[in-house]
């Protein structure tokens, strides 16, 4: 059993909420907080939301967006400085995460006493166990916090853009306040801002110089959600998202693009042939959209479709590079989400382009890859808990390619009975039009919860700098890792339900 007490005793900066999310979050698979699901990646055109006369069958999905937005906001805002340790640079503003599948092997270190956690990190060589998460990685939880921030920002922006029938004046202002605050805290405010680099992402621990891995670039794949949120704030003419903030965010993003296009580990990630490469391109393309460089975004998408995409889908639709991994069902769905995101960005940046019909080297399309994936069973490869990862992709493919035979609808009805309540149903019209299960019954009007999000959220920024936050009480000396997890989970349930 891993011993964690010393970590919590020394200098934790984590709030209870951050700890909770730390243990609920993960880098590479879908997460649940209450009934929420974080889809691996997506890009949402603002016109697919703003001004859409959504029919009644989108009611449940709209209700989910409003509810998720408020629940997620309660955990924020989030900041990269909110961690107990520092990157080897010594700068709290440098993003840090530990390589998720690497575990210490202390058998050869010849120690004479028990090593502390901190000693293990720099003394024992770390070895790869593909697909097995080392749970202590969540102690430095910039990755989980970024993910939570991206989800909360996206849903608060989407919900804010709904009309008065859905979000009342006060709630509307609060959703807008939340989205803007979350972006400012993570990227822009001097006390809490992240430096625009991933030099220490998925850093492999062990003896010697500690630097990030190329795989760490994946940590920020949800930038496409931030871009989607900012596009909504811009096109919905948010008063709080001022031209000054927009300019600051563009400047931050330009600096980060500079890192992504030049750092050795970023280029290494770009050259990965599988989902890592895919998410490099989806992230970079979305960033070009954020800085208003649509030709640049199109160029990044083209580079993907003319490059690694060619080798990603076989004639039968199998994705061989993903099928070779430890969790083939998960990785097929995951790479599909990345490919779909790139295709959506290409269609947005260059409406006359045809990413959806672009063939891989074997002549297959994204649809073919999805059609293969839906014939595979998560249970067969012992991945039952990842089953739902494919579902948003099914809706996306159906919305773009159509569903003349009704097979996509039949698939979701069979495998995902509550699918019409999922937010992805909103931006995948016309798929699901007229489905009765999406209609909110008369009398049960849109649940506009008590507007507490902003008030709850306002304490987080303080936590970011306040090392005496409530989280400390969870980690008394002698508390085992399991006990810490249990305490957090109990706290989590009461926080989220
Ligand atoms: C508000 O939005 C809903 C969903 O898009 C739409 O059906 C309704 O007609 C809109 N109401 C007004 C007053 O615009
Ligand atoms: C180090 O040495 C102690 C005592 O010899 C042993 O119990 C312990 O498991 C060793 N390894 C670590 C990682 O502390």
Short mmCIF file of C-alpha atoms and ligand atoms in Angstrom, two decimals:
data_model
loop_
_atom_site.label_atom_id
_atom_site.label_comp_id
_atom_site.label_asym_id
_atom_site.label_seq_id
_atom_site.Cartn_x
_atom_site.Cartn_y
_atom_site.Cartn_z
CA UNK A 1 0.00 0.00 0.00
CA UNK A 2 1.23 3.41 -0.91
CA UNK A 3 1.68 5.66 2.07
CA UNK A 4 0.45 9.17 1.56
CA UNK A 5 0.23 10.82 4.98
CA UNK A 6 3.42 12.82 4.68
CA UNK A 7 2.06 14.52 1.61
CA UNK A 8 -0.98 15.76 3.39
CA UNK A 9 0.89 16.67 6.54
CA UNK A 10 3.44 18.85 4.86
CA UNK A 11 2.00 21.38 2.51
CA UNK A 12 -1.22 20.56 0.78
CA UNK A 13 -2.80 23.39 -1.15
CA UNK A 14 -5.77 21.31 -2.12
CA UNK A 15 -9.27 22.27 -1.12
CA UNK A 16 -11.82 19.59 -0.31
CA UNK A 17 -13.37 20.12 -3.70
CA UNK A 18 -10.03 19.80 -5.41
CA UNK A 19 -9.29 16.59 -3.52
CA UNK A 20 -12.65 15.21 -4.46
CA UNK A 21 -12.11 15.97 -8.10
CA UNK A 22 -8.60 14.66 -7.82
CA UNK A 23 -9.90 11.23 -7.07
CA UNK A 24 -12.82 11.34 -9.45
CA UNK A 25 -10.79 12.51 -12.40
CA UNK A 26 -8.53 10.77 -14.85
CA UNK A 27 -6.44 11.71 -17.80
CA UNK A 28 -7.65 9.48 -20.52
CA UNK A 29 -11.06 8.13 -19.84
CA UNK A 30 -14.51 9.43 -19.34
CA UNK A 31 -15.28 10.56 -15.82
CA UNK A 32 -18.35 10.74 -13.69
CA UNK A 33 -19.23 13.24 -11.07
CA UNK A 34 -22.75 12.42 -10.07
CA UNK A 35 -24.50 11.81 -13.39
CA UNK A 36 -22.09 13.95 -15.37
CA UNK A 37 -19.88 12.57 -18.05
CA UNK A 38 -16.84 14.30 -19.50
CA UNK A 39 -16.74 13.45 -23.19
CA UNK A 40 -13.18 12.88 -24.37
CA UNK A 41 -13.18 15.80 -26.78
CA UNK A 42 -15.49 17.88 -28.87
CA UNK A 43 -15.76 21.13 -30.75
CA UNK A 44 -19.07 22.95 -30.85
CA UNK A 45 -19.87 25.53 -33.48
CA UNK A 46 -21.62 28.46 -31.79
CA UNK A 47 -24.35 28.45 -34.43
CA UNK A 48 -25.22 24.90 -33.39
CA UNK A 49 -26.33 26.35 -30.05
CA UNK A 50 -27.05 30.08 -30.23
CA UNK A 51 -30.38 30.94 -31.78
CA UNK A 52 -31.23 27.30 -32.41
CA UNK A 53 -34.97 26.74 -32.16
CA UNK A 54 -34.43 23.44 -30.41
CA UNK A 55 -37.52 21.28 -30.63
CA UNK A 56 -39.12 19.74 -27.57
CA UNK A 57 -37.09 16.54 -27.90
CA UNK A 58 -33.97 18.52 -26.88
CA UNK A 59 -35.61 19.53 -23.61
CA UNK A 60 -33.95 16.91 -21.44
CA UNK A 61 -30.56 17.67 -22.92
CA UNK A 62 -30.98 21.41 -22.27
CA UNK A 63 -32.05 20.62 -18.74
CA UNK A 64 -28.90 18.55 -18.25
CA UNK A 65 -26.69 21.36 -19.51
CA UNK A 66 -28.17 23.85 -17.04
CA UNK A 67 -27.92 21.40 -14.18
CA UNK A 68 -24.38 20.22 -15.01
CA UNK A 69 -23.22 23.82 -15.40
CA UNK A 70 -24.30 24.66 -11.87
CA UNK A 71 -23.01 21.46 -10.28
CA UNK A 72 -19.64 21.75 -11.97
CA UNK A 73 -19.31 25.41 -10.98
CA UNK A 74 -19.44 24.46 -7.33
CA UNK A 75 -15.96 22.97 -7.59
CA UNK A 76 -14.36 26.04 -9.13
CA UNK A 77 -12.52 28.09 -9.95
CA UNK A 78 -9.43 26.02 -10.60
CA UNK A 79 -5.80 27.03 -10.82
CA UNK A 80 -2.54 25.41 -11.74
CA UNK A 81 -0.98 26.81 -8.54
CA UNK A 82 -3.41 24.70 -6.52
CA UNK A 83 -1.10 21.75 -5.88
CA UNK A 84 1.12 20.67 -3.05
CA UNK A 85 4.35 20.41 -5.02
CA UNK A 86 6.18 22.38 -7.65
CA UNK A 87 7.57 21.48 -11.03
CA UNK A 88 11.39 21.11 -11.04
CA UNK A 89 11.52 24.72 -12.33
CA UNK A 90 10.38 25.79 -8.86
CA UNK A 91 7.60 27.85 -10.43
CA UNK A 92 4.12 27.19 -9.07
CA UNK A 93 2.68 28.56 -12.31
CA UNK A 94 4.25 25.77 -14.34
CA UNK A 95 1.77 23.03 -15.11
CA UNK A 96 2.77 19.68 -13.57
CA UNK A 97 1.46 16.15 -13.90
CA UNK A 98 3.06 12.75 -13.43
CA UNK A 99 3.15 10.06 -16.11
CA UNK A 100 -0.01 8.08 -15.30
CA UNK A 101 1.13 4.53 -16.09
CA UNK A 102 4.59 4.64 -14.48
CA UNK A 103 5.26 2.94 -11.14
CA UNK A 104 8.31 2.98 -8.85
CA UNK A 105 10.52 -0.10 -8.75
CA UNK A 106 12.56 0.27 -5.57
CA UNK A 107 14.02 -3.26 -5.64
CA UNK A 108 17.45 -2.11 -6.73
CA UNK A 109 17.97 1.06 -4.74
CA UNK A 110 19.73 -0.58 -1.75
CA UNK A 111 18.00 1.58 0.84
CA UNK A 112 18.67 0.97 4.52
CA UNK A 113 15.57 2.72 5.85
CA UNK A 114 12.05 3.17 4.59
CA UNK A 115 11.97 5.87 1.94
CA UNK A 116 9.54 8.76 2.16
CA UNK A 117 7.26 9.39 -0.79
CA UNK A 118 9.38 12.34 -1.85
CA UNK A 119 12.52 10.17 -1.74
CA UNK A 120 10.85 7.44 -3.78
CA UNK A 121 9.96 9.96 -6.50
CA UNK A 122 13.61 10.88 -7.09
CA UNK A 123 15.36 7.63 -6.07
CA UNK A 124 13.55 4.62 -7.51
CA UNK A 125 13.47 4.01 -11.26
CA UNK A 126 9.93 4.17 -12.65
CA UNK A 127 8.66 1.41 -14.95
CA UNK A 128 5.75 1.45 -17.40
CA UNK A 129 2.63 -0.62 -16.82
CA UNK A 130 0.56 0.38 -19.85
CA UNK A 131 -3.03 1.13 -19.02
CA UNK A 132 -2.62 0.88 -15.23
CA UNK A 133 -3.06 4.22 -13.49
CA UNK A 134 -0.74 4.95 -10.61
CA UNK A 135 -3.26 6.53 -8.23
CA UNK A 136 -0.72 8.75 -6.52
CA UNK A 137 -0.58 10.79 -9.72
CA UNK A 138 -3.70 12.57 -8.55
CA UNK A 139 -1.86 14.16 -5.63
CA UNK A 140 -0.60 16.70 -8.10
CA UNK A 141 -3.84 17.22 -9.86
CA UNK A 142 -3.33 19.92 -12.45
CA UNK A 143 -4.62 17.44 -15.00
CA UNK A 144 -7.89 16.76 -13.17
CA UNK A 145 -8.33 20.42 -12.35
CA UNK A 146 -7.82 21.45 -15.94
CA UNK A 147 -10.37 18.87 -17.03
CA UNK A 148 -12.90 20.08 -14.43
CA UNK A 149 -12.26 23.68 -15.44
CA UNK A 150 -12.82 22.87 -19.10
CA UNK A 151 -16.09 21.04 -18.39
CA UNK A 152 -17.39 23.76 -16.11
CA UNK A 153 -16.42 26.53 -18.51
CA UNK A 154 -18.04 24.81 -21.47
CA UNK A 155 -21.35 24.01 -19.77
CA UNK A 156 -21.63 27.41 -18.12
CA UNK A 157 -21.09 29.07 -21.50
CA UNK A 158 -23.56 26.78 -23.27
CA UNK A 159 -26.23 27.22 -20.58
CA UNK A 160 -25.66 30.99 -20.55
CA UNK A 161 -26.43 31.13 -24.25
CA UNK A 162 -29.91 29.66 -23.77
CA UNK A 163 -32.86 32.07 -23.96
CA UNK A 164 -34.95 33.47 -21.12
CA UNK A 165 -37.32 30.52 -21.25
CA UNK A 166 -34.44 28.43 -19.97
CA UNK A 167 -32.23 30.63 -17.85
CA UNK A 168 -33.64 33.53 -15.86
CA UNK A 169 -31.88 36.87 -15.55
CA UNK A 170 -30.00 36.13 -12.32
CA UNK A 171 -29.06 32.62 -13.31
CA UNK A 172 -27.97 33.78 -16.73
CA UNK A 173 -25.64 36.36 -15.22
CA UNK A 174 -24.29 33.79 -12.84
CA UNK A 175 -23.52 31.29 -15.61
CA UNK A 176 -21.73 33.99 -17.56
CA UNK A 177 -19.83 35.09 -14.45
CA UNK A 178 -18.76 31.50 -13.83
CA UNK A 179 -17.50 30.84 -17.35
CA UNK A 180 -15.52 34.07 -17.46
CA UNK A 181 -14.10 33.59 -13.97
CA UNK A 182 -12.95 30.05 -14.70
CA UNK A 183 -11.08 31.15 -17.81
CA UNK A 184 -9.52 34.14 -16.05
CA UNK A 185 -8.39 32.14 -13.04
CA UNK A 186 -6.75 29.36 -15.05
CA UNK A 187 -5.17 31.42 -17.81
CA UNK A 188 -5.03 35.13 -17.05
CA UNK A 189 -5.07 36.38 -13.47
CA UNK A 190 -1.44 36.95 -12.40
CA UNK A 191 -1.76 35.13 -9.05
CA UNK A 192 -3.23 31.96 -10.50
CA UNK A 193 -2.36 31.86 -14.20
CA UNK A 194 -0.73 28.90 -15.88
CA UNK A 195 2.45 29.51 -17.84
CA UNK A 196 1.84 28.74 -21.52
CA UNK A 197 3.88 25.54 -21.69
CA UNK A 198 3.66 21.84 -20.84
CA UNK A 199 7.33 21.35 -20.00
CA UNK A 200 6.43 19.21 -16.98
CA UNK A 201 3.31 17.38 -18.15
CA UNK A 202 3.22 13.61 -17.56
CA UNK A 203 6.67 13.91 -16.07
CA UNK A 204 8.33 10.59 -15.46
CA UNK A 205 9.68 10.41 -11.95
CA UNK A 206 12.89 8.67 -10.91
CA UNK A 207 16.58 9.49 -10.55
CA UNK A 208 18.10 12.10 -12.85
CA UNK A 209 16.74 15.16 -14.56
CA UNK A 210 12.97 15.35 -14.44
CA UNK A 211 11.21 16.68 -17.53
CA UNK A 212 7.81 16.16 -19.07
CA UNK A 213 6.93 13.51 -21.64
CA UNK A 214 5.50 14.10 -25.08
CA UNK A 215 2.41 12.19 -23.93
CA UNK A 216 1.70 15.06 -21.52
CA UNK A 217 0.52 17.23 -24.40
CA UNK A 218 -2.62 15.12 -24.21
CA UNK A 219 -3.39 16.65 -20.80
CA UNK A 220 -4.70 19.79 -22.51
CA UNK A 221 -6.79 18.09 -25.18
CA UNK A 222 -9.88 19.76 -23.70
CA UNK A 223 -8.64 23.10 -25.07
CA UNK A 224 -11.15 22.46 -27.87
CA UNK A 225 -13.87 22.81 -25.23
CA UNK A 226 -12.38 26.10 -23.99
CA UNK A 227 -12.33 27.35 -27.57
CA UNK A 228 -15.96 26.27 -27.99
CA UNK A 229 -16.89 28.19 -24.82
CA UNK A 230 -15.05 31.32 -25.93
CA UNK A 231 -16.73 31.22 -29.34
CA UNK A 232 -20.09 31.11 -27.55
CA UNK A 233 -19.16 34.06 -25.32
CA UNK A 234 -18.01 36.02 -28.34
CA UNK A 235 -20.89 35.29 -30.61
CA UNK A 236 -23.46 35.64 -27.82
CA UNK A 237 -21.92 39.08 -27.11
CA UNK A 238 -21.11 38.48 -23.46
CA UNK A 239 -20.65 41.78 -21.65
CA UNK A 240 -18.33 40.16 -19.10
CA UNK A 241 -16.06 38.65 -21.74
CA UNK A 242 -14.57 42.02 -22.57
CA UNK A 243 -12.38 42.87 -25.55
CA UNK A 244 -9.49 43.24 -23.06
CA UNK A 245 -9.97 39.72 -21.71
CA UNK A 246 -10.36 38.36 -25.19
CA UNK A 247 -7.11 40.03 -26.25
CA UNK A 248 -5.30 38.64 -23.19
CA UNK A 249 -6.60 35.15 -23.91
CA UNK A 250 -5.54 35.40 -27.54
CA UNK A 251 -2.06 36.50 -26.41
CA UNK A 252 -1.82 33.58 -23.95
CA UNK A 253 -2.93 31.17 -26.64
CA UNK A 254 -0.48 32.56 -29.17
CA UNK A 255 2.35 31.99 -26.72
CA UNK A 256 1.15 28.46 -26.05
CA UNK A 257 0.81 27.76 -29.79
CA UNK A 258 4.43 28.88 -30.06
CA UNK A 259 5.36 26.22 -27.50
CA UNK A 260 3.24 23.52 -29.21
CA UNK A 261 4.85 24.23 -32.56
CA UNK A 262 8.44 24.29 -31.35
CA UNK A 263 9.11 22.39 -28.09
CA UNK A 264 10.84 19.07 -28.70
CA UNK A 265 8.30 17.07 -26.67
CA UNK A 266 5.40 18.76 -28.45
CA UNK A 267 6.85 17.86 -31.85
CA UNK A 268 7.37 14.31 -30.64
CA UNK A 269 3.67 14.14 -29.76
CA UNK A 270 2.75 15.53 -33.16
CA UNK A 271 4.66 12.65 -34.71
CA UNK A 272 2.80 9.99 -32.72
CA UNK A 273 0.79 7.90 -35.15
CA UNK A 274 -2.10 7.03 -32.85
CA UNK A 275 -4.57 8.98 -30.67
CA UNK A 276 -1.74 11.03 -29.18
CA UNK A 277 -1.04 12.52 -32.59
CA UNK A 278 -4.76 12.94 -33.24
CA UNK A 279 -5.27 14.95 -30.06
CA UNK A 280 -2.19 17.05 -30.79
CA UNK A 281 -3.84 18.14 -34.04
CA UNK A 282 -7.31 18.61 -32.54
CA UNK A 283 -5.87 20.74 -29.75
CA UNK A 284 -3.70 22.85 -32.03
CA UNK A 285 -6.47 23.35 -34.61
CA UNK A 286 -8.83 24.55 -31.87
CA UNK A 287 -6.22 26.99 -30.60
CA UNK A 288 -5.85 28.48 -34.08
CA UNK A 289 -9.61 29.02 -34.07
CA UNK A 290 -9.33 30.69 -30.66
CA UNK A 291 -6.76 33.18 -32.00
CA UNK A 292 -9.00 33.85 -35.03
CA UNK A 293 -6.63 32.19 -37.47
CA UNK A 294 -9.12 30.11 -39.47
CA UNK A 295 -6.74 29.46 -42.39
CA UNK A 296 -4.20 28.26 -39.81
CA UNK A 297 -6.81 25.96 -38.27
CA UNK A 298 -7.68 24.57 -41.68
CA UNK A 299 -3.98 24.01 -42.33
CA UNK A 300 -3.60 22.00 -39.12
CA UNK A 301 -6.64 19.87 -40.02
CA UNK A 302 -5.27 19.29 -43.52
CA UNK A 303 -1.94 18.22 -42.08
CA UNK A 304 -3.77 15.63 -40.00
CA UNK A 305 -5.95 14.31 -42.83
CA UNK A 306 -3.00 14.16 -45.23
CA UNK A 307 -0.75 12.68 -42.56
CA UNK A 308 -1.31 10.26 -39.69
CA UNK A 309 -5.03 9.92 -40.44
CA UNK A 310 -4.09 7.96 -43.57
CA UNK A 311 -2.77 5.12 -41.42
CA UNK A 312 -5.42 5.16 -38.71
CA UNK A 313 -8.39 3.38 -40.32
CA UNK A 314 -8.24 0.05 -42.15
CA UNK A 315 -10.58 -0.80 -45.02
CA UNK A 316 -12.89 -2.65 -42.63
CA UNK A 317 -12.99 0.33 -40.25
CA UNK A 318 -10.72 -1.12 -37.56
CA UNK A 319 -8.24 1.32 -36.03
CA UNK A 320 -5.20 -0.92 -35.78
CA UNK A 321 -3.06 1.38 -33.64
CA UNK A 322 -5.80 1.68 -31.03
CA UNK A 323 -6.81 -1.99 -31.18
CA UNK A 324 -3.24 -2.89 -30.20
CA UNK A 325 -3.53 -1.14 -26.84
CA UNK A 326 -4.51 -2.60 -23.48
CA UNK A 327 -8.04 -1.21 -23.71
CA UNK A 328 -9.00 -1.45 -27.38
CA UNK A 329 -12.65 -0.44 -26.97
CA UNK A 330 -11.69 2.67 -25.02
CA UNK A 331 -8.94 3.67 -27.43
CA UNK A 332 -11.10 3.21 -30.53
CA UNK A 333 -13.76 5.50 -29.03
CA UNK A 334 -11.09 7.90 -27.83
CA UNK A 335 -9.38 8.31 -31.19
CA UNK A 336 -12.76 8.62 -32.88
CA UNK A 337 -13.58 11.56 -30.59
CA UNK A 338 -10.32 13.20 -31.66
CA UNK A 339 -10.95 12.61 -35.36
CA UNK A 340 -14.51 13.91 -35.07
CA UNK A 341 -13.26 17.02 -33.29
CA UNK A 342 -10.76 17.73 -36.08
CA UNK A 343 -13.42 17.18 -38.74
CA UNK A 344 -15.77 19.58 -36.96
CA UNK A 345 -13.05 22.22 -36.72
CA UNK A 346 -12.20 21.79 -40.41
CA UNK A 347 -15.87 22.19 -41.35
CA UNK A 348 -16.06 25.33 -39.19
CA UNK A 349 -12.80 26.88 -40.39
CA UNK A 350 -13.42 26.09 -44.04
CA UNK A 351 -17.11 25.38 -44.68
CA UNK A 352 -16.42 24.28 -48.25
CA UNK A 353 -14.02 21.54 -47.14
CA UNK A 354 -15.12 17.93 -46.90
CA UNK A 355 -13.39 16.34 -43.92
CA UNK A 356 -16.15 13.80 -43.36
CA UNK A 357 -15.66 12.16 -46.74
CA UNK A 358 -11.86 12.31 -46.66
CA UNK A 359 -10.58 8.76 -47.06
CA UNK A 360 -7.83 7.14 -45.05
CA UNK A 361 -5.08 5.34 -46.94
CA UNK A 362 -7.31 2.30 -47.27
CA UNK A 363 -10.28 4.35 -48.46
CA UNK A 364 -12.22 4.29 -45.18
CA UNK A 365 -13.89 7.31 -43.54
CA UNK A 366 -14.62 8.34 -39.96
CA UNK A 367 -18.05 6.76 -40.41
CA UNK A 368 -16.43 3.46 -41.32
CA UNK A 369 -14.36 3.57 -38.13
CA UNK A 370 -17.49 4.21 -36.08
CA UNK A 371 -19.36 1.43 -37.88
CA UNK A 372 -16.59 -0.97 -36.92
CA UNK A 373 -16.42 0.26 -33.34
CA UNK A 374 -20.14 -0.32 -32.74
CA UNK A 375 -19.68 -3.97 -33.66
CA UNK A 376 -17.19 -4.43 -30.81
CA UNK A 377 -18.23 -5.13 -27.26
CA UNK A 378 -16.75 -3.34 -24.28
CA UNK A 379 -17.57 -6.32 -22.10
CA UNK A 380 -15.64 -8.77 -24.26
CA UNK A 381 -12.37 -6.93 -23.64
CA UNK A 382 -13.38 -6.42 -19.97
CA UNK A 383 -14.00 -2.72 -20.52
CA UNK A 384 -17.64 -2.58 -19.48
CA UNK A 385 -17.14 0.63 -17.55
CA UNK A 386 -15.97 2.40 -20.71
CA UNK A 387 -19.02 1.43 -22.78
CA UNK A 388 -20.48 4.92 -22.88
CA UNK A 389 -17.37 6.48 -24.37
CA UNK A 390 -18.56 5.53 -27.82
CA UNK A 391 -22.03 6.99 -27.50
CA UNK A 392 -21.31 10.68 -28.26
CA UNK A 393 -19.41 9.51 -31.35
CA UNK A 394 -22.46 7.56 -32.52
CA UNK A 395 -24.61 10.70 -32.28
CA UNK A 396 -21.97 12.81 -34.05
CA UNK A 397 -21.60 10.39 -36.94
CA UNK A 398 -25.37 10.06 -37.25
CA UNK A 399 -25.79 13.85 -37.31
CA UNK A 400 -23.27 14.28 -40.10
CA UNK A 401 -23.76 11.21 -42.27
CA UNK A 402 -27.45 10.71 -41.55
CA UNK A 403 -29.15 7.65 -40.16
CA UNK A 404 -31.38 6.51 -43.01
CA UNK A 405 -31.54 2.92 -41.77
CA UNK A 406 -32.00 3.98 -38.17
CA UNK A 407 -29.10 1.84 -37.03
CA UNK A 408 -27.42 4.54 -34.93
CA UNK A 409 -30.68 5.37 -33.21
CA UNK A 410 -31.32 1.67 -32.59
CA UNK A 411 -27.78 1.27 -31.19
CA UNK A 412 -28.22 4.07 -28.67
CA UNK A 413 -31.72 2.97 -27.71
CA UNK A 414 -30.36 -0.46 -26.93
CA UNK A 415 -27.11 0.49 -25.24
CA UNK A 416 -27.74 3.97 -23.83
CA UNK A 417 -31.38 4.31 -22.79
CA UNK A 418 -30.91 7.82 -21.31
CA UNK A 419 -29.11 9.21 -24.33
CA UNK A 420 -31.66 11.93 -25.09
CA UNK A 421 -30.77 13.58 -21.76
CA UNK A 422 -27.12 13.88 -22.71
CA UNK A 423 -25.84 17.35 -23.63
CA UNK A 424 -24.24 16.01 -26.83
CA UNK A 425 -27.78 15.57 -28.16
CA UNK A 426 -27.97 19.37 -28.38
CA UNK A 427 -25.18 19.94 -30.85
CA UNK A 428 -25.80 16.79 -32.87
CA UNK A 429 -29.09 17.83 -34.47
CA UNK A 430 -30.91 16.61 -36.45
CA UNK A 431 -30.06 13.28 -34.86
CA UNK A 432 -32.74 12.34 -32.35
CA UNK A 433 -35.33 14.83 -33.61
CA UNK A 434 -38.75 13.89 -32.35
CA UNK A 435 -37.53 11.30 -29.86
CA UNK A 436 -40.12 11.32 -27.12
CA UNK A 437 -37.65 10.37 -24.38
CA UNK A 438 -36.01 13.79 -24.79
CA UNK A 439 -39.21 15.69 -24.07
CA UNK A 440 -39.74 17.13 -20.60
CA UNK A 441 -43.27 16.17 -19.54
CA UNK A 442 -45.70 19.07 -19.02
CA UNK A 443 -45.63 20.32 -15.46
CA UNK A 444 -41.98 19.35 -14.94
CA UNK A 445 -40.47 22.53 -16.32
CA UNK A 446 -36.75 23.07 -16.76
CA UNK A 447 -35.08 22.59 -13.42
CA UNK A 448 -33.48 25.91 -12.67
CA UNK A 449 -31.74 25.07 -9.44
CA UNK A 450 -31.17 27.70 -6.84
CA UNK A 451 -28.48 29.93 -8.25
CA UNK A 452 -25.58 29.21 -5.91
CA UNK A 453 -22.82 28.44 -8.37
CA UNK A 454 -21.03 31.77 -8.33
CA UNK A 455 -21.16 32.12 -4.57
CA UNK A 456 -19.78 28.64 -4.06
CA UNK A 457 -17.21 29.18 -6.75
CA UNK A 458 -15.89 32.39 -5.27
CA UNK A 459 -14.10 30.59 -2.44
CA UNK A 460 -11.90 28.56 -4.76
CA UNK A 461 -9.60 31.36 -5.84
CA UNK A 462 -8.75 31.94 -2.22
CA UNK A 463 -8.02 28.24 -1.75
CA UNK A 464 -5.53 28.49 -4.56
CA UNK A 465 -3.31 30.62 -2.36
CA UNK A 466 -4.47 29.46 1.02
CA UNK A 467 -2.59 26.45 2.30
CA UNK A 468 -4.73 26.20 5.40
CA UNK A 469 -7.81 25.26 3.43
CA UNK A 470 -10.30 22.66 4.59
CA UNK A 471 -8.52 19.95 2.66
CA UNK A 472 -5.89 19.77 5.39
CA UNK A 473 -8.26 18.19 7.86
CA UNK A 474 -8.69 15.19 5.61
CA UNK A 475 -5.09 14.16 5.80
CA UNK A 476 -4.14 13.83 9.43
CA UNK A 477 -0.90 12.01 10.19
CA UNK A 478 -1.29 8.26 10.01
CA UNK A 479 -4.27 8.31 7.71
CA UNK A 480 -3.93 5.64 5.05
CA UNK A 481 -4.37 6.29 1.37
CA UNK A 482 -7.54 4.23 1.42
CA UNK A 483 -8.92 6.27 4.31
CA UNK A 484 -8.12 9.49 2.50
CA UNK A 485 -9.90 8.24 -0.60
CA UNK A 486 -12.87 7.12 1.49
CA UNK A 487 -13.08 10.47 3.28
CA UNK A 488 -12.90 12.30 0.01
CA UNK A 489 -15.52 10.11 -1.55
CA UNK A 490 -17.91 10.68 1.31
CA UNK A 491 -17.24 14.40 1.08
CA UNK A 492 -17.75 14.14 -2.64
CA UNK A 493 -21.13 12.52 -2.39
CA UNK A 494 -22.44 15.10 0.00
CA UNK A 495 -20.99 17.82 -2.19
CA UNK A 496 -22.41 16.57 -5.43
CA UNK A 497 -25.76 15.03 -4.68
C1 LIG B 1 -36.24 29.52 -26.38
O1 LIG B 1 -35.47 28.41 -26.73
C2 LIG B 1 -36.22 27.26 -27.03
C3 LIG B 1 -35.23 26.17 -27.32
O2 LIG B 1 -34.37 26.54 -28.34
C4 LIG B 1 -37.17 27.52 -28.18
O3 LIG B 1 -37.91 26.36 -28.46
C5 LIG B 1 -38.07 28.65 -27.82
O4 LIG B 1 -38.90 28.95 -28.93
C6 LIG B 1 -37.27 29.87 -27.45
N1 LIG B 1 -38.15 30.88 -26.93
C7 LIG B 1 -38.09 32.16 -27.30
C8 LIG B 1 -39.05 33.07 -26.64
O5 LIG B 1 -37.31 32.56 -28.15
C1 LIG B 2 13.59 0.26 2.05
O1 LIG B 2 14.11 -0.42 3.20
C2 LIG B 2 13.19 -0.84 4.19
C3 LIG B 2 13.95 -1.50 5.34
O2 LIG B 2 15.00 -2.26 4.91
C4 LIG B 2 12.10 -1.70 3.59
O3 LIG B 2 11.18 -2.14 4.55
C5 LIG B 2 11.41 -0.90 2.48
O4 LIG B 2 10.36 -1.64 1.91
C6 LIG B 2 12.42 -0.47 1.45
N1 LIG B 2 11.80 0.24 0.33
C7 LIG B 2 11.19 1.42 0.37
C8 LIG B 2 10.64 1.88 -0.95
O5 LIG B 2 11.06 2.09 1.35
#
